[in-house]
Coordinates of C-alpha atoms in Angstrom, one line a residue:
M1 CA 134.7 110.1 117.1
A2 CA 131.6 111.1 117.4
P3 CA 129.1 109.4 119.4
A4 CA 126.6 107.0 117.1
A5 CA 122.6 108.2 117.1
R6 CA 120.8 107.1 119.6
A7 CA 117.6 105.2 117.4
V8 CA 114.9 106.6 120.4
D9 CA 115.7 109.4 122.7
C10 CA 113.9 109.1 126.4
S11 CA 112.9 111.5 128.5
D12 CA 111.8 112.7 131.5
I13 CA 110.1 115.8 131.4
S14 CA 107.1 117.8 133.3
Y15 CA 104.1 120.3 131.7
A16 CA 101.5 121.4 133.2
G17 CA 102.6 120.1 136.8
N18 CA 102.5 116.5 135.9
R19 CA 105.2 114.3 134.7
Y20 CA 105.8 112.6 131.9
T21 CA 108.2 110.2 130.1
I22 CA 108.7 110.5 126.4
C23 CA 110.2 108.8 123.3
E24 CA 110.8 110.2 120.2
A25 CA 112.7 108.5 117.2
D26 CA 112.6 109.1 113.4
A27 CA 109.9 107.0 111.2
A28 CA 112.6 107.3 108.5
K29 CA 114.9 105.9 110.1
E30 CA 113.5 103.2 112.7
Q31 CA 112.5 100.0 112.2
L32 CA 108.3 100.4 114.2
R33 CA 108.0 96.6 114.7
L34 CA 105.1 95.7 116.2
F35 CA 105.0 92.6 118.7
L36 CA 102.4 90.4 119.9
R37 CA 103.1 87.1 119.2
D38 CA 106.0 84.3 118.9
G39 CA 107.1 81.8 116.0
K40 CA 104.4 79.5 118.2
E41 CA 101.9 81.3 118.1
Q42 CA 102.2 82.4 121.4
V43 CA 102.1 85.5 123.2
F44 CA 104.6 86.8 123.8
G45 CA 103.2 89.2 127.1
H46 CA 106.3 90.5 128.2
F47 CA 108.6 93.1 127.3
S48 CA 111.9 90.5 128.3
S49 CA 110.0 87.6 125.8
I50 CA 110.4 89.6 123.6
E51 CA 114.3 90.6 123.5
E52 CA 114.9 86.3 124.0
S53 CA 112.9 86.4 120.9
L54 CA 115.4 89.6 118.8
A55 CA 118.4 88.2 120.3
E56 CA 118.4 84.6 118.8
E57 CA 117.9 87.0 115.6
G58 CA 120.8 89.2 117.3
K59 CA 118.6 92.3 117.3
T60 CA 118.7 94.3 120.2
L61 CA 115.0 96.0 121.6
S62 CA 115.9 98.9 122.1
F63 CA 112.6 100.5 123.3
A64 CA 108.5 99.5 123.5
T65 CA 105.4 99.9 124.9
N66 CA 101.9 98.6 125.5
A67 CA 100.2 99.1 121.9
G68 CA 96.1 99.2 122.1
M69 CA 93.7 97.6 124.1
Y70 CA 92.7 93.9 124.1
H71 CA 91.1 90.9 125.2
A72 CA 90.8 89.1 128.8
N73 CA 93.3 86.3 125.8
R74 CA 94.8 89.2 124.8
A75 CA 94.3 88.9 121.2
P76 CA 93.3 92.6 120.2
V77 CA 90.2 94.4 120.4
G78 CA 90.5 96.2 117.4
L79 CA 92.3 96.2 114.0
Y80 CA 95.5 94.2 114.1
I81 CA 97.7 94.0 111.5
E82 CA 101.6 92.0 111.7
D83 CA 103.5 92.8 108.9
G84 CA 100.8 92.3 106.2
K85 CA 98.9 89.3 108.8
E86 CA 95.6 90.8 109.9
E87 CA 94.4 89.4 113.1
M88 CA 91.7 91.0 113.9
R89 CA 89.9 94.0 111.4
L90 CA 89.0 97.5 111.9
V91 CA 86.0 98.2 114.3
A92 CA 84.2 100.8 113.6
N93 CA 81.3 101.6 115.5
P94 CA 80.5 103.3 118.8
G95 CA 81.4 100.6 121.8
P96 CA 81.9 100.4 125.2
G97 CA 84.5 101.6 127.3
N98 CA 88.2 104.1 126.3
F99 CA 87.9 102.2 122.9
G100 CA 84.8 102.7 121.5
L101 CA 84.8 106.6 122.4
L102 CA 84.4 107.4 119.6
P103 CA 86.5 108.8 117.4
N104 CA 88.7 106.3 118.2
G105 CA 92.0 105.2 115.3
V106 CA 94.4 103.4 114.3
F107 CA 98.7 103.8 114.9
C108 CA 100.1 102.6 111.1
L109 CA 103.4 101.6 110.4
R110 CA 104.2 101.6 106.7
E111 CA 107.4 102.8 105.1
G112 CA 109.4 104.9 105.8
R113 CA 106.5 106.2 108.8
A114 CA 104.6 106.6 111.5
D115 CA 101.0 107.7 110.6
V116 CA 98.2 108.5 113.7
I117 CA 94.7 108.3 111.7
E118 CA 92.1 108.5 113.0
T119 CA 89.2 105.6 112.2
L120 CA 86.5 106.6 109.9
A121 CA 89.4 108.2 108.4
Y122 CA 91.7 105.9 107.8
R123 CA 88.4 102.4 106.4
D124 CA 87.5 105.4 103.7
S125 CA 91.6 106.4 102.1
G126 CA 92.7 102.8 101.7
T127 CA 95.2 103.5 103.4
T128 CA 97.4 100.1 103.6
C129 CA 99.9 99.0 106.6
A130 CA 102.6 97.2 106.5
S131 CA 101.8 96.6 110.7
A132 CA 98.9 98.6 112.4
T133 CA 96.8 98.5 115.8
Q134 CA 93.6 99.5 116.4
S135 CA 93.2 101.7 120.5
G136 CA 91.4 104.2 121.5
P137 CA 89.6 107.1 121.6
M138 CA 92.0 109.5 119.9
L139 CA 94.0 112.2 122.5
V140 CA 94.6 114.5 119.5
I141 CA 92.7 115.1 116.0
D142 CA 94.2 117.6 113.2
G143 CA 95.1 119.5 115.4
A144 CA 92.6 119.6 118.0
L145 CA 92.1 118.1 121.6
H146 CA 89.0 115.2 121.6
P147 CA 85.6 117.2 122.1
R148 CA 84.4 114.0 124.9
F149 CA 88.1 115.7 126.1
L150 CA 86.3 118.0 129.9
P151 CA 89.6 120.2 131.4
D152 CA 87.1 119.2 135.3
S153 CA 86.9 115.4 134.5
T154 CA 87.7 113.7 137.7
S155 CA 88.8 110.9 135.6
Y156 CA 92.8 110.4 137.0
Y157 CA 95.1 107.7 135.9
I158 CA 98.6 106.7 134.9
R159 CA 97.9 106.5 130.4
N160 CA 100.2 105.6 127.6
G161 CA 100.3 106.3 124.0
V162 CA 101.8 107.5 120.6
G163 CA 101.2 111.0 118.4
T164 CA 102.5 111.1 115.3
S165 CA 103.3 114.8 112.9
A166 CA 102.1 115.1 109.4
D167 CA 104.7 113.8 107.7
G168 CA 105.1 110.6 109.1
R169 CA 108.5 110.8 110.2
R170 CA 108.3 112.3 113.9
V171 CA 107.2 109.4 115.9
I172 CA 106.5 110.3 120.2
F173 CA 105.5 108.0 122.7
A174 CA 104.4 109.2 126.3
I175 CA 103.5 107.1 129.2
S176 CA 103.1 109.7 132.5
R177 CA 104.8 109.0 135.5
N178 CA 101.6 110.1 137.8
A179 CA 97.4 110.0 136.9
V180 CA 96.4 112.1 135.2
S181 CA 92.8 112.8 132.8
F182 CA 92.1 112.1 129.0
H183 CA 92.6 116.4 129.0
Q184 CA 95.5 116.4 130.2
F185 CA 97.5 113.9 128.6
G186 CA 95.7 115.1 125.5
S187 CA 97.3 118.7 125.7
L188 CA 100.9 117.2 126.8
F189 CA 100.5 116.3 121.7
K190 CA 98.2 119.0 121.4
D191 CA 100.3 122.3 123.4
H192 CA 103.5 120.9 124.4
L193 CA 104.4 118.0 122.0
K194 CA 103.0 120.4 118.7
L195 CA 101.8 117.0 117.2
P196 CA 99.1 116.8 115.2
N197 CA 97.1 113.3 115.8
A198 CA 98.0 111.5 118.8
L199 CA 95.8 107.8 120.5
Y200 CA 95.0 106.4 123.2
F201 CA 96.7 103.5 123.8
D202 CA 95.5 102.6 127.6
G203 CA 95.4 103.2 130.8
N204 CA 97.2 101.5 134.6
I205 CA 97.7 98.7 133.1
S206 CA 101.0 100.9 130.5
R207 CA 103.9 100.1 131.1
L208 CA 107.6 101.2 129.1
H209 CA 110.8 99.6 128.2
A210 CA 113.7 102.4 128.0
P211 CA 117.1 100.5 128.4
Q212 CA 118.5 104.2 127.7
L213 CA 116.3 105.8 131.5
G214 CA 116.5 101.7 132.7
R215 CA 113.8 101.1 133.0
S216 CA 111.7 97.7 131.5
D217 CA 108.6 97.3 134.1
A218 CA 106.8 94.5 135.1
G219 CA 104.4 92.8 135.8
F220 CA 100.8 91.7 134.0
M221 CA 100.9 90.1 129.8
M222 CA 99.7 92.4 127.6
G223 CA 98.2 92.3 124.8
P224 CA 100.3 94.3 121.6
V225 CA 103.8 95.7 121.7
V226 CA 105.2 98.3 120.0
G227 CA 109.4 98.2 119.4
I228 CA 111.8 99.7 117.9
V229 CA 114.5 97.4 117.0
E230 CA 118.4 97.3 116.4

């Protein structure tokens, strides 16, 4: 018998002198979900807490990563919708930090597809997402790197993010395994993964749950998390 297809395919790669872990899935076939709070409205905070909650439903978490910036109380900084319920509204104006480095964007989950959409395009399109998380900055916008990214930048951090294909089926999450610049990280999605749109999730707090690789990062409590459920 042929082996069962994996819900997500994770691998360690090298590109342009930097090391990354990438996890790719078909959004038309897999169950992508956002996680923030449990049934008692307590923040999950850790991959293990999500796993325990899913186990009660007879389900497993085959992949997860932090998915957007949050305040000290783990509440989302920007738009956050989970299973049709909006916790935080869209933030379209400039602001401090990476989130406010416009253009930023929205990671939108709908039936059979996942899309990274620039914030103003999302606002003006009237798109309805079953679940969504806003973060920033955008890494790749319609095939072009964010205009503020500098090839000679000296700002290097561990970074994670997500990119999607034009048809919404191909979704690739990436986390760097060494410190990289925004320009280097964006180039991974644009030039190597060939994705037209990609969104930055966060920096040094970035973590990955990839059982396929024997990896489930621990650390401080997280805010929003995106995962694939089986």
